[in-house]
GROMACS .gro file of C-alpha atoms in nm:
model
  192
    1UNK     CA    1  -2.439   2.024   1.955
    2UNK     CA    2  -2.789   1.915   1.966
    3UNK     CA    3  -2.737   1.689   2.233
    4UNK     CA    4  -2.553   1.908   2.411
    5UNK     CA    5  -2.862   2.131   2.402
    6UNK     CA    6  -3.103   1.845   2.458
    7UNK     CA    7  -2.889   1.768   2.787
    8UNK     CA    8  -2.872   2.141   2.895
    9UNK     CA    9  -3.259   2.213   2.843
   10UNK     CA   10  -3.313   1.898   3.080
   11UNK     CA   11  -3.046   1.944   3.316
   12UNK     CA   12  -3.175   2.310   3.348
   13UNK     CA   13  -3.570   2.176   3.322
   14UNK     CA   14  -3.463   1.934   3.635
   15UNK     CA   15  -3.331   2.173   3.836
   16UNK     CA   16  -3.621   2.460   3.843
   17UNK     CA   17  -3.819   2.186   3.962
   18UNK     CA   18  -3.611   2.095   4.268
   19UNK     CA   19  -3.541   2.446   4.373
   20UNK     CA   20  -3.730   2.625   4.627
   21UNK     CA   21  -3.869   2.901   4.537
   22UNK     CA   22  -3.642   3.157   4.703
   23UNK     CA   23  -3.386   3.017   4.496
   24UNK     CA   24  -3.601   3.047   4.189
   25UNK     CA   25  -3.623   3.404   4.231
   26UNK     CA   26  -3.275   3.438   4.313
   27UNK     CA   27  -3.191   3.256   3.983
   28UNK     CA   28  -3.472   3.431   3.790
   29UNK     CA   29  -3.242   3.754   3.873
   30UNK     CA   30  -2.965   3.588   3.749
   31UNK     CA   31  -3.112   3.509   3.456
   32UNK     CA   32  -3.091   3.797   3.318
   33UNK     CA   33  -2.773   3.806   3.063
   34UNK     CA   34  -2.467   3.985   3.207
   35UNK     CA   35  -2.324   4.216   2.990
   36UNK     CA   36  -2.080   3.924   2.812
   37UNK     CA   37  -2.381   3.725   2.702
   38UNK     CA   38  -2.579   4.026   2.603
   39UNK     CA   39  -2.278   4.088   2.383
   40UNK     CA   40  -2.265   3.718   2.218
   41UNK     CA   41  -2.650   3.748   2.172
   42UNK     CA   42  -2.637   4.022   1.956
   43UNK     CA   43  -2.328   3.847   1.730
   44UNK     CA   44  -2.530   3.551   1.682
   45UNK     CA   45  -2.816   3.715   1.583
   46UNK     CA   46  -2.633   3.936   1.341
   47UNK     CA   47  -2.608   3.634   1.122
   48UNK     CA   48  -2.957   3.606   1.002
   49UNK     CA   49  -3.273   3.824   0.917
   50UNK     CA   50  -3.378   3.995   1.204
   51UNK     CA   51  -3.741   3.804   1.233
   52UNK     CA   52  -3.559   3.469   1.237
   53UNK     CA   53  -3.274   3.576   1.464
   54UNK     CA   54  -3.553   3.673   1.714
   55UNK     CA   55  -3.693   3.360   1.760
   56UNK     CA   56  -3.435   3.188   1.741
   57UNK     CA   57  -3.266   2.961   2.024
   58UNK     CA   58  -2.884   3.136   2.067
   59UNK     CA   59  -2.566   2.889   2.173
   60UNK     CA   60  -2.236   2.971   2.242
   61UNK     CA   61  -1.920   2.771   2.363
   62UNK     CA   62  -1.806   2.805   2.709
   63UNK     CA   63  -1.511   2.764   2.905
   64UNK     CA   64  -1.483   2.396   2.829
   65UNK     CA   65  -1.589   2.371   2.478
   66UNK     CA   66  -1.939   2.259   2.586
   67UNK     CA   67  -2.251   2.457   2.407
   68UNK     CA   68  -2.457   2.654   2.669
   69UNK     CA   69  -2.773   2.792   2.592
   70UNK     CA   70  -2.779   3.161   2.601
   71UNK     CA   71  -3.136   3.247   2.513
   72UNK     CA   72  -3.415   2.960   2.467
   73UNK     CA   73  -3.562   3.023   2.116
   74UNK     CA   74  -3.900   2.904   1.959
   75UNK     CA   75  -3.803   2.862   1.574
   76UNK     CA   76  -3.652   2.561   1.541
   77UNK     CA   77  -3.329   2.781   1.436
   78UNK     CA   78  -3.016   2.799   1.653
   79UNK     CA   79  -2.747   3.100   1.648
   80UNK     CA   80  -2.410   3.098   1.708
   81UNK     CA   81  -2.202   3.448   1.835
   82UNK     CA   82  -1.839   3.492   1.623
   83UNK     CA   83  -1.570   3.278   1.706
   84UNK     CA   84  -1.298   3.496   1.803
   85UNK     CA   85  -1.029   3.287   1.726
   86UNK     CA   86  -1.090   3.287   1.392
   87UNK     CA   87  -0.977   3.539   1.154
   88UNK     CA   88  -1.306   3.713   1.096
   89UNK     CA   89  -1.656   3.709   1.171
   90UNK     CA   90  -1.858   3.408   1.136
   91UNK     CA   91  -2.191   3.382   1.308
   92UNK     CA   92  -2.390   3.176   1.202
   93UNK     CA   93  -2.762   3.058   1.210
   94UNK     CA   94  -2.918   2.736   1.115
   95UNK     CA   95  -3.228   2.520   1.100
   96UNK     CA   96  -3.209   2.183   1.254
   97UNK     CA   97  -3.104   1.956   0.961
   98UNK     CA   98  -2.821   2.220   0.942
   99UNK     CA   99  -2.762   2.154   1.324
  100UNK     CA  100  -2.734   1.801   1.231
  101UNK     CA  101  -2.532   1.831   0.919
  102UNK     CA  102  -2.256   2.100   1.136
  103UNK     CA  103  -2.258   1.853   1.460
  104UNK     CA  104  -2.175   1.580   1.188
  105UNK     CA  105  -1.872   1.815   1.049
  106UNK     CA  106  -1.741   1.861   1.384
  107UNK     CA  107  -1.710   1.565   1.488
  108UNK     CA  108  -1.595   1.396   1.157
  109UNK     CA  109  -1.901   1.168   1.087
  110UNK     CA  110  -2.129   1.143   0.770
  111UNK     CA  111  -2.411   1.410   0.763
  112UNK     CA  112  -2.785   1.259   0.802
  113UNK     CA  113  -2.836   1.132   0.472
  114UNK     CA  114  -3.206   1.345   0.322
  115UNK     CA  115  -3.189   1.649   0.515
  116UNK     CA  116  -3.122   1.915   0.379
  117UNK     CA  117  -3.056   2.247   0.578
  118UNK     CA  118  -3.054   2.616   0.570
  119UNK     CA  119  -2.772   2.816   0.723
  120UNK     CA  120  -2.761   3.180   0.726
  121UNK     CA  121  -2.368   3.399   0.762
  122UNK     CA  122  -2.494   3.741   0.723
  123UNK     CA  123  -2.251   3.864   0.884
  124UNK     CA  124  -1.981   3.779   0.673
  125UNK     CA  125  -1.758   3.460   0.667
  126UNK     CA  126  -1.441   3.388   0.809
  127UNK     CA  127  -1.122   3.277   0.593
  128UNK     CA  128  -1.160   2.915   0.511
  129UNK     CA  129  -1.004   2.661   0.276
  130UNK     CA  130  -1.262   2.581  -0.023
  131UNK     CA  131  -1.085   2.256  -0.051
  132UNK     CA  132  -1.009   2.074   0.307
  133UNK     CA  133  -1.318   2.096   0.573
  134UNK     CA  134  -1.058   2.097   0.861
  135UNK     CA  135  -0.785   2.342   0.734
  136UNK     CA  136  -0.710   2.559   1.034
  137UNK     CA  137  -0.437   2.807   0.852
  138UNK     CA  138  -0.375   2.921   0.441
  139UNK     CA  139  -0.158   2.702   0.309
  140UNK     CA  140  -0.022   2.649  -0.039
  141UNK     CA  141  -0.236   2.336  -0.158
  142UNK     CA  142  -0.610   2.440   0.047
  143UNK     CA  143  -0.717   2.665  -0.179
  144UNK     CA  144  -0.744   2.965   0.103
  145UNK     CA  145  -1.049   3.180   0.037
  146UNK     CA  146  -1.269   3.459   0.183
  147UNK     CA  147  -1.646   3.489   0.139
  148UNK     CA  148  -1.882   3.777   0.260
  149UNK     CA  149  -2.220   3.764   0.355
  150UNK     CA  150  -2.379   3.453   0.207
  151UNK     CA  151  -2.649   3.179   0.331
  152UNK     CA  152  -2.569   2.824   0.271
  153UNK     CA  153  -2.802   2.480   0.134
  154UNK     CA  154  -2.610   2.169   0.307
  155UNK     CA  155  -2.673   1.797   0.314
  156UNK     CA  156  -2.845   1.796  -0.007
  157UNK     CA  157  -2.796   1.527  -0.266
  158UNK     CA  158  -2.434   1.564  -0.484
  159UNK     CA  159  -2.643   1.545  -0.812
  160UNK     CA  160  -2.773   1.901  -0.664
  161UNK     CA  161  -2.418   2.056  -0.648
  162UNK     CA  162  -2.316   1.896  -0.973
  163UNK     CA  163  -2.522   2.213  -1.096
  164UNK     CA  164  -2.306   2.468  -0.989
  165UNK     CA  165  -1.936   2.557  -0.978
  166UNK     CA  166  -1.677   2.364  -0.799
  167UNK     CA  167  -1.374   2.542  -0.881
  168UNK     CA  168  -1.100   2.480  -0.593
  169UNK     CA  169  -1.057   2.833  -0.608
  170UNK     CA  170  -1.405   2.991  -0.665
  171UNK     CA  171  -1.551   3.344  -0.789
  172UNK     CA  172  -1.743   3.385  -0.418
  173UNK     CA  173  -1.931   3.653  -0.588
  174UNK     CA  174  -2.170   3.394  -0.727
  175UNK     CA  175  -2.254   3.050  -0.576
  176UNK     CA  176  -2.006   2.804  -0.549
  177UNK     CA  177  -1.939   2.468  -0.401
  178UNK     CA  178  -1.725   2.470  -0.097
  179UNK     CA  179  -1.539   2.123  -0.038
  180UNK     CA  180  -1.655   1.939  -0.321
  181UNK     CA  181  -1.632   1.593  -0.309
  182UNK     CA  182  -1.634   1.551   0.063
  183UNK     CA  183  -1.860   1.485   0.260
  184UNK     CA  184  -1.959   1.823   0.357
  185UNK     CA  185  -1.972   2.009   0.022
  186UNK     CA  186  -2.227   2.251   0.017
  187UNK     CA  187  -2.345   2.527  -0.156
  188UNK     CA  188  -2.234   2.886  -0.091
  189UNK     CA  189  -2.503   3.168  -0.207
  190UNK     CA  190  -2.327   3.507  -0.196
  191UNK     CA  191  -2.588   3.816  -0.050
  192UNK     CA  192  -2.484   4.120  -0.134
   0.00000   0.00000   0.00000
């Protein structure tokens, strides 16, 4: 994702300084979020505190799959609208070791070892296995659970999670390790 970004802030950096400036103006109208984006804006930033989600840079998939940038933040946190294939809502918003630590997850590598990042789901979170970080449906061995609002610490060290509980099926009304012993377990803090 953060490349992704990195090559979309250039692309669109390169561009405004080729254009003429009738077609600056014409895109500076255009720039303005149609009703869709305006829409995904306010999802992603319904994920984290207000003062954060308004600085904060806001990304959503296209067509493709690709990450566009819908709103340039100034933070150093990026949001991310509701996914609506999934079963329910899951925004989310995260600081940039988080960024790393979720592009990792995606695309099945090892999260930066020493970084530990902040994620915020205020919003609620989707259904998810506690168990298998790339369960896509309930099944009878992923341990199928469903957690509210919460805000997550990722990519810390494992003798950090060892201090909390790592039930495969966890009370999510206090924190909990989700996929524990992977790669990607990290800690779930409930906000109620």
């Amino acid at each position: 994702m953060r490349n992704t970004l990195i090559a979309l802030t250039a692309v669109a950096a390169a561009l405004a300084a080729v254009s003429p400036p009738v077609a600056r103006a014409a895109d500076a109208a255009a720039a303005k979020p149609a009703a869709d984006d305006r829409k995904l804006i306010r999802s992603a930033m319904s994920a984290a505190p207000k003062k954060v989600a308004a600085g904060a840079t806001i990304v959503a998939a296209g067509a493709d799959g690709k990450m566009r940038v819908l709103r340039e933040g100034n933070n150093g946190f990026t949001c991310m609208p509701d996914n609506p294939a999934t079963p329910g809502p899951d925004p989310m918003c995260m600081d940039k070791a988080a960024l790393a630590w979720a592009e990792a997850w995606i695309n099945r590598q090892t999260p930066p070892a020493g970084k530990v990042g902040f994620m915020y789901m205020l919003a609620g979170g989707t259904d998810a296995s506690n168990t298998d970080p790339y369960a896509t449906k309930p099944a009878p061995d992923n341990h199928w659970v469903k957690t509210g609002p919460h805000v997550m610490v990722v990519g810390a060290d494992a003798s950090f999670y060892d201090m909390y509980p790592k039930s495969a099926t966890p009370d999510t009304a206090v924190p909990y390790v989700m996929w524990p012993g992977t790669p990607y377990q990290h800690l779930m803090v409930p906000v109620r």
